[in-house]
Amino acid sequence: MKRLFVTGGTGFIGARFIPLALEAGYEVRVLTRNARAAERWKHAGVTPVHGDLLTPGPWQEEAAASEQVVHLAQPITFGGRVTHKRAVAYREQRLRMDSLLLESLKPGTVKRVLYVGGTSYYGNQGHNLVTEDSTPRPSGWGPYIAPAIEALPGYRARGLPLVEAYPGSVYGLGSWFEEYTLVPLKGGRRLFGLKETLVNKMSPIHVEDCARALLHLLEHGEVGRRYFVVDDEPVTFADLSRVAAETLGVTHRRVLLPRWLCTLALGPVLTDSLTAEALLSNARLHATGFQFRYPTIREGVPALVRQWLETRAQTR
């Protein structure tokens, strides 16, 4: 069994990734600060490692002894208005997390390190199809994650076998899509949006496919390469909610807010992230042999809606 060390295992994507890794035969160790989460992991057959990515500790020895590492963790990016001060704090925390983890790894021991970044690093690319080799134009969160991403070549030069994965807009149970689309649609309420979200396209990925793709890249990704983890078809946010409404059998109604109001409520960082246009190519991911379960939102969103309705019915 290969020894796998995972950060961010309790997160939205990590919670789906870890069962897949266990099923694939990995001996999984998950870094966590939460005693309750640690107990749950034990029952699932995972070895919890107590520690905080922002604080040096014995967890670094566990990471250094692992053959495989998946770095999913990042500072919190949601909840409330994102000011410049808060975004700068995120940038500094991300750099520290990366440094404490990557500096602790031993090139002679670790065989593969999957580093999970963010597509906001590529920013607003307009109507052009973007590949991993396109010139980044960081926007939204992009300028604040750029220093961490641009530090990666230095770790590769030190001998770390890094593979980079960049998920697009990930949707699934427990995500923004459930809270801001499914719940209001089911309740007969209008959806709020910006004019740009009706026309600007982004690149989505179902959370189950995202987790499957990360495991696939851990095993088949080429060291030194970068991969977009997105499905086959860029869409608008309005397309996502429209397919959800059709599946639910409800009317799709939207209220468009002025950009200045969104900026006032959420801050410029989140507003720029929501309105950026990014048509990302998944050709490089396809070339590794990865097969999508939900190649577009036409398959993924109806499956998610059905799962969401079943979950609601079971909890009542």
Short mmCIF file of C-alpha atoms in Angstrom, two decimals:
data_model
loop_
_atom_site.label_atom_id
_atom_site.label_comp_id
_atom_site.label_asym_id
_atom_site.label_seq_id
_atom_site.Cartn_x
_atom_site.Cartn_y
_atom_site.Cartn_z
CA MET A 1 0.00 0.00 0.00
CA LYS A 2 1.26 3.46 -0.91
CA ARG A 3 1.39 5.93 1.94
CA LEU A 4 -0.61 9.05 1.03
CA PHE A 5 -0.62 12.29 3.02
CA VAL A 6 -3.57 14.66 2.35
CA THR A 7 -4.17 18.25 3.40
CA GLY A 8 -7.65 19.75 3.13
CA GLY A 9 -9.26 16.34 3.53
CA THR A 10 -12.30 17.69 5.37
CA GLY A 11 -13.08 20.21 2.65
CA PHE A 12 -15.68 20.10 -0.11
CA ILE A 13 -13.42 18.30 -2.61
CA GLY A 14 -11.27 16.45 -0.08
CA ALA A 15 -14.25 14.70 1.51
CA ARG A 16 -14.96 13.12 -1.90
CA PHE A 17 -11.32 12.45 -2.75
CA ILE A 18 -10.38 10.45 0.35
CA PRO A 19 -12.93 7.60 -0.09
CA LEU A 20 -11.71 7.21 -3.67
CA ALA A 21 -8.10 7.02 -2.49
CA LEU A 22 -9.02 4.37 0.09
CA GLU A 23 -10.87 2.38 -2.55
CA ALA A 24 -7.79 2.60 -4.80
CA GLY A 25 -5.72 0.97 -2.05
CA TYR A 26 -3.85 3.91 -0.56
CA GLU A 27 -2.86 4.05 3.10
CA VAL A 28 -4.33 7.49 3.75
CA ARG A 29 -3.19 9.97 6.38
CA VAL A 30 -5.17 13.19 6.71
CA LEU A 31 -3.98 16.35 8.43
CA THR A 32 -6.68 17.78 10.71
CA ARG A 33 -7.03 20.14 13.67
CA ASN A 34 -10.49 18.87 14.59
CA ALA A 35 -10.76 16.05 17.15
CA ARG A 36 -14.27 15.15 16.03
CA ALA A 37 -13.17 14.94 12.39
CA ALA A 38 -10.20 12.82 13.46
CA GLU A 39 -12.56 10.34 15.11
CA ARG A 40 -14.69 10.13 11.96
CA TRP A 41 -11.60 9.46 9.86
CA LYS A 42 -10.55 6.63 12.16
CA HIS A 43 -13.90 4.91 11.65
CA ALA A 44 -13.48 5.33 7.88
CA GLY A 45 -10.10 3.58 7.89
CA VAL A 46 -8.03 6.77 7.64
CA THR A 47 -5.15 7.69 9.94
CA PRO A 48 -5.71 11.23 11.27
CA VAL A 49 -2.62 13.38 11.75
CA HIS A 50 -3.15 16.17 14.27
CA GLY A 51 -1.71 19.52 13.26
CA ASP A 52 -2.17 22.88 11.59
CA LEU A 53 -0.62 23.78 8.23
CA LEU A 54 0.14 27.24 9.58
CA THR A 55 2.14 25.89 12.53
CA PRO A 56 5.28 23.72 12.43
CA GLY A 57 4.91 20.41 14.25
CA PRO A 58 5.24 16.61 14.21
CA TRP A 59 2.81 16.48 11.27
CA GLN A 60 5.72 17.51 9.05
CA GLU A 61 7.49 14.25 9.87
CA GLU A 62 4.38 12.33 8.77
CA ALA A 63 4.32 14.26 5.52
CA ALA A 64 8.05 13.68 4.95
CA ALA A 65 7.61 9.91 5.38
CA SER A 66 4.89 9.68 2.72
CA GLU A 67 5.38 8.48 -0.84
CA GLN A 68 2.45 10.50 -2.18
CA VAL A 69 1.16 13.91 -1.10
CA VAL A 70 -2.03 15.72 -2.15
CA HIS A 71 -2.15 19.37 -1.12
CA LEU A 72 -5.79 20.48 -1.22
CA ALA A 73 -5.86 22.85 1.75
CA GLN A 74 -6.15 26.58 1.41
CA PRO A 75 -7.14 29.44 3.70
CA ILE A 76 -10.87 30.18 3.96
CA THR A 77 -12.13 32.13 0.93
CA PHE A 78 -15.86 32.32 1.58
CA GLY A 79 -18.24 34.11 3.93
CA GLY A 80 -18.76 37.85 4.06
CA ARG A 81 -17.17 40.73 2.21
CA VAL A 82 -13.62 40.22 0.96
CA THR A 83 -11.57 43.35 1.53
CA HIS A 84 -8.05 43.93 0.24
CA LYS A 85 -6.77 43.39 3.78
CA ARG A 86 -8.51 40.03 4.02
CA ALA A 87 -7.21 38.97 0.60
CA VAL A 88 -3.64 39.90 1.58
CA ALA A 89 -4.00 37.80 4.74
CA TYR A 90 -5.12 34.91 2.52
CA ARG A 91 -2.03 35.39 0.33
CA GLU A 92 0.33 35.29 3.30
CA GLN A 93 -1.37 32.26 4.84
CA ARG A 94 -1.24 30.36 1.55
CA LEU A 95 2.46 31.05 1.19
CA ARG A 96 3.11 29.87 4.75
CA MET A 97 1.03 26.70 4.30
CA ASP A 98 2.89 25.81 1.12
CA SER A 99 6.26 26.56 2.65
CA LEU A 100 5.75 24.48 5.80
CA LEU A 101 4.46 21.51 3.81
CA LEU A 102 6.72 21.55 0.74
CA GLU A 103 9.89 22.38 2.65
CA SER A 104 9.29 19.37 4.89
CA LEU A 105 9.12 16.88 2.00
CA LYS A 106 12.14 14.79 1.03
CA PRO A 107 12.85 14.46 -2.72
CA GLY A 108 14.31 10.98 -2.18
CA THR A 109 11.18 9.72 -0.39
CA VAL A 110 8.19 11.40 -2.01
CA LYS A 111 7.31 10.05 -5.46
CA ARG A 112 4.49 12.40 -6.39
CA VAL A 113 3.11 15.68 -5.02
CA LEU A 114 -0.26 16.82 -6.39
CA TYR A 115 -0.61 20.56 -5.81
CA VAL A 116 -4.14 21.93 -6.21
CA GLY A 117 -4.29 25.56 -7.30
CA GLY A 118 -7.03 27.89 -8.56
CA THR A 119 -8.00 28.92 -12.08
CA SER A 120 -8.42 32.55 -10.99
CA TYR A 121 -4.65 32.66 -11.47
CA TYR A 122 -5.38 32.72 -15.21
CA GLY A 123 -7.94 35.47 -14.70
CA ASN A 124 -10.27 37.04 -17.23
CA GLN A 125 -9.15 35.74 -20.63
CA GLY A 126 -12.08 37.01 -22.70
CA HIS A 127 -13.49 34.80 -25.47
CA ASN A 128 -10.24 32.94 -26.11
CA LEU A 129 -9.92 29.23 -25.35
CA VAL A 130 -7.33 29.01 -22.59
CA THR A 131 -4.79 26.22 -22.20
CA GLU A 132 -2.40 25.59 -19.35
CA ASP A 133 0.34 27.25 -21.41
CA SER A 134 -1.62 30.50 -21.88
CA THR A 135 -0.25 33.62 -20.25
CA PRO A 136 -1.94 34.13 -16.86
CA ARG A 137 -3.83 37.39 -16.25
CA PRO A 138 -4.69 37.01 -12.56
CA SER A 139 -8.00 38.53 -11.49
CA GLY A 140 -10.30 38.14 -8.50
CA TRP A 141 -8.41 35.85 -6.12
CA GLY A 142 -5.74 35.42 -8.79
CA PRO A 143 -3.29 38.16 -7.72
CA TYR A 144 -3.39 36.76 -4.19
CA ILE A 145 -2.66 33.15 -5.15
CA ALA A 146 -0.10 34.10 -7.79
CA PRO A 147 2.88 34.34 -5.37
CA ALA A 148 2.26 30.77 -4.16
CA ILE A 149 1.95 29.37 -7.68
CA GLU A 150 4.96 31.29 -8.92
CA ALA A 151 7.04 29.84 -6.07
CA LEU A 152 6.46 26.27 -7.31
CA PRO A 153 9.34 26.19 -9.84
CA GLY A 154 11.73 26.69 -6.91
CA TYR A 155 10.37 23.57 -5.21
CA ARG A 156 10.65 21.61 -8.45
CA ALA A 157 14.26 22.75 -8.75
CA ARG A 158 14.84 21.31 -5.28
CA GLY A 159 13.71 17.94 -6.61
CA LEU A 160 10.05 17.75 -5.60
CA PRO A 161 7.98 15.79 -8.18
CA LEU A 162 5.15 18.31 -8.47
CA VAL A 163 2.03 17.85 -10.60
CA GLU A 164 -0.30 20.87 -10.65
CA ALA A 165 -4.11 20.59 -10.84
CA TYR A 166 -6.42 23.59 -11.34
CA PRO A 167 -10.13 22.84 -10.79
CA GLY A 168 -12.65 25.19 -12.38
CA SER A 169 -16.01 26.12 -10.82
CA VAL A 170 -16.78 23.01 -8.78
CA TYR A 171 -20.47 22.29 -8.13
CA GLY A 172 -22.05 19.59 -5.96
CA LEU A 173 -23.87 18.91 -2.72
CA GLY A 174 -22.70 21.27 0.00
CA SER A 175 -21.41 23.85 -2.47
CA TRP A 176 -22.34 27.39 -3.45
CA PHE A 177 -24.58 25.88 -6.14
CA GLU A 178 -26.82 24.21 -3.60
CA GLU A 179 -27.12 27.29 -1.38
CA TYR A 180 -27.52 29.97 -4.04
CA THR A 181 -29.31 28.06 -6.80
CA LEU A 182 -31.10 24.87 -5.73
CA VAL A 183 -32.55 26.13 -2.44
CA PRO A 184 -34.06 29.36 -3.83
CA LEU A 185 -35.31 27.63 -7.00
CA LYS A 186 -37.08 24.96 -4.98
CA GLY A 187 -38.57 27.66 -2.78
CA GLY A 188 -39.96 29.54 -5.77
CA ARG A 189 -37.68 32.52 -5.24
CA ARG A 190 -35.81 34.53 -7.83
CA LEU A 191 -32.09 34.10 -8.28
CA PHE A 192 -29.77 37.06 -7.92
CA GLY A 193 -27.05 37.65 -10.47
CA LEU A 194 -25.03 40.18 -12.43
CA LYS A 195 -25.43 41.08 -16.08
CA GLU A 196 -22.00 39.62 -16.83
CA THR A 197 -23.05 36.21 -15.47
CA LEU A 198 -25.63 35.97 -18.28
CA VAL A 199 -23.01 36.17 -21.02
CA ASN A 200 -19.54 35.54 -19.58
CA LYS A 201 -18.62 31.87 -19.55
CA MET A 202 -16.79 29.88 -16.93
CA SER A 203 -15.61 26.27 -16.85
CA PRO A 204 -17.48 23.99 -14.42
CA ILE A 205 -16.75 20.53 -13.02
CA HIS A 206 -18.97 18.21 -11.00
CA VAL A 207 -17.37 17.58 -7.60
CA GLU A 208 -17.37 13.80 -8.12
CA ASP A 209 -15.52 14.16 -11.41
CA CYS A 210 -13.18 16.65 -9.78
CA ALA A 211 -12.23 14.18 -7.04
CA ARG A 212 -11.85 11.37 -9.58
CA ALA A 213 -9.66 13.55 -11.78
CA LEU A 214 -7.37 14.46 -8.88
CA LEU A 215 -6.83 10.78 -8.05
CA HIS A 216 -6.22 10.10 -11.73
CA LEU A 217 -3.63 12.89 -11.94
CA LEU A 218 -1.92 11.64 -8.80
CA GLU A 219 -1.32 8.40 -10.64
CA HIS A 220 -1.06 9.48 -14.27
CA GLY A 221 -0.22 13.19 -14.32
CA GLU A 222 3.19 14.13 -15.70
CA VAL A 223 5.60 15.64 -13.20
CA GLY A 224 6.27 19.28 -14.00
CA ARG A 225 2.99 19.76 -15.88
CA ARG A 226 -0.16 21.71 -15.10
CA TYR A 227 -3.70 20.43 -15.72
CA PHE A 228 -7.06 22.20 -15.85
CA VAL A 229 -9.73 20.09 -14.13
CA VAL A 230 -12.86 21.20 -15.96
CA ASP A 231 -15.54 19.47 -18.00
CA ASP A 232 -15.99 19.55 -21.78
CA GLU A 233 -18.14 22.65 -22.17
CA PRO A 234 -17.75 26.19 -20.78
CA VAL A 235 -21.12 27.68 -19.77
CA THR A 236 -22.57 30.74 -18.10
CA PHE A 237 -23.81 30.75 -14.50
CA ALA A 238 -27.26 31.34 -16.00
CA ASP A 239 -26.92 28.09 -17.98
CA LEU A 240 -26.24 26.19 -14.76
CA SER A 241 -29.30 27.54 -12.99
CA ARG A 242 -31.47 27.10 -16.08
CA VAL A 243 -30.69 23.38 -16.30
CA ALA A 244 -31.36 23.07 -12.56
CA ALA A 245 -34.74 24.80 -12.94
CA GLU A 246 -35.70 22.51 -15.84
CA THR A 247 -34.82 19.44 -13.78
CA LEU A 248 -36.81 20.71 -10.79
CA GLY A 249 -39.72 21.65 -13.04
CA VAL A 250 -39.82 25.25 -11.80
CA THR A 251 -39.70 28.66 -13.46
CA HIS A 252 -36.26 30.14 -13.94
CA ARG A 253 -36.44 33.75 -12.76
CA ARG A 254 -33.53 36.09 -12.15
CA VAL A 255 -32.97 39.54 -10.68
CA LEU A 256 -29.94 41.33 -12.09
CA LEU A 257 -28.01 43.48 -9.62
CA PRO A 258 -25.79 46.41 -10.62
CA ARG A 259 -22.10 45.66 -10.37
CA TRP A 260 -21.54 48.49 -7.87
CA LEU A 261 -24.00 46.89 -5.44
CA CYS A 262 -22.27 43.51 -5.69
CA THR A 263 -18.92 45.20 -5.14
CA LEU A 264 -20.31 46.99 -2.09
CA ALA A 265 -21.74 43.78 -0.62
CA LEU A 266 -19.03 41.25 -1.52
CA GLY A 267 -15.99 43.39 -2.27
CA PRO A 268 -14.07 43.74 -5.55
CA VAL A 269 -12.20 40.42 -5.18
CA LEU A 270 -15.32 38.24 -5.22
CA THR A 271 -17.08 40.45 -7.77
CA ASP A 272 -14.15 40.12 -10.18
CA SER A 273 -14.10 36.35 -9.60
CA LEU A 274 -17.82 36.03 -10.34
CA THR A 275 -17.69 38.05 -13.55
CA ALA A 276 -14.40 36.86 -15.07
CA GLU A 277 -14.65 34.95 -18.34
CA ALA A 278 -12.56 31.79 -18.56
CA LEU A 279 -13.03 29.22 -21.30
CA LEU A 280 -10.61 26.56 -20.15
CA SER A 281 -9.50 23.60 -22.26
CA ASN A 282 -9.43 20.12 -20.74
CA ALA A 283 -7.55 18.58 -23.68
CA ARG A 284 -4.47 17.89 -21.55
CA LEU A 285 -6.56 16.09 -18.91
CA HIS A 286 -8.29 14.06 -21.63
CA ALA A 287 -4.88 13.12 -23.07
CA THR A 288 -4.01 11.33 -19.82
CA GLY A 289 -6.91 8.93 -20.41
CA PHE A 290 -9.31 10.40 -17.87
CA GLN A 291 -12.98 9.58 -18.53
CA PHE A 292 -15.68 11.96 -17.28
CA ARG A 293 -18.79 10.65 -15.59
CA TYR A 294 -20.46 14.01 -16.19
CA PRO A 295 -18.85 15.50 -19.32
CA THR A 296 -21.16 18.57 -19.32
CA ILE A 297 -23.71 20.22 -17.04
CA ARG A 298 -26.44 18.50 -19.06
CA GLU A 299 -25.44 15.26 -17.34
CA GLY A 300 -24.01 16.65 -14.10
CA VAL A 301 -26.68 19.10 -12.95
CA PRO A 302 -29.70 16.75 -13.32
CA ALA A 303 -27.78 14.03 -11.45
CA LEU A 304 -26.97 16.51 -8.69
CA VAL A 305 -30.56 17.75 -8.45
CA ARG A 306 -31.86 14.19 -8.12
CA GLN A 307 -29.29 13.44 -5.41
CA TRP A 308 -30.19 16.66 -3.60
CA LEU A 309 -33.92 15.85 -3.66
CA GLU A 310 -33.26 12.32 -2.35
CA THR A 311 -31.11 13.72 0.47
CA ARG A 312 -33.81 16.22 1.43
CA ALA A 313 -36.45 13.49 1.48
CA GLN A 314 -34.32 11.28 3.74
CA THR A 315 -33.75 14.04 6.28
CA ARG A 316 -37.41 14.90 6.68
#
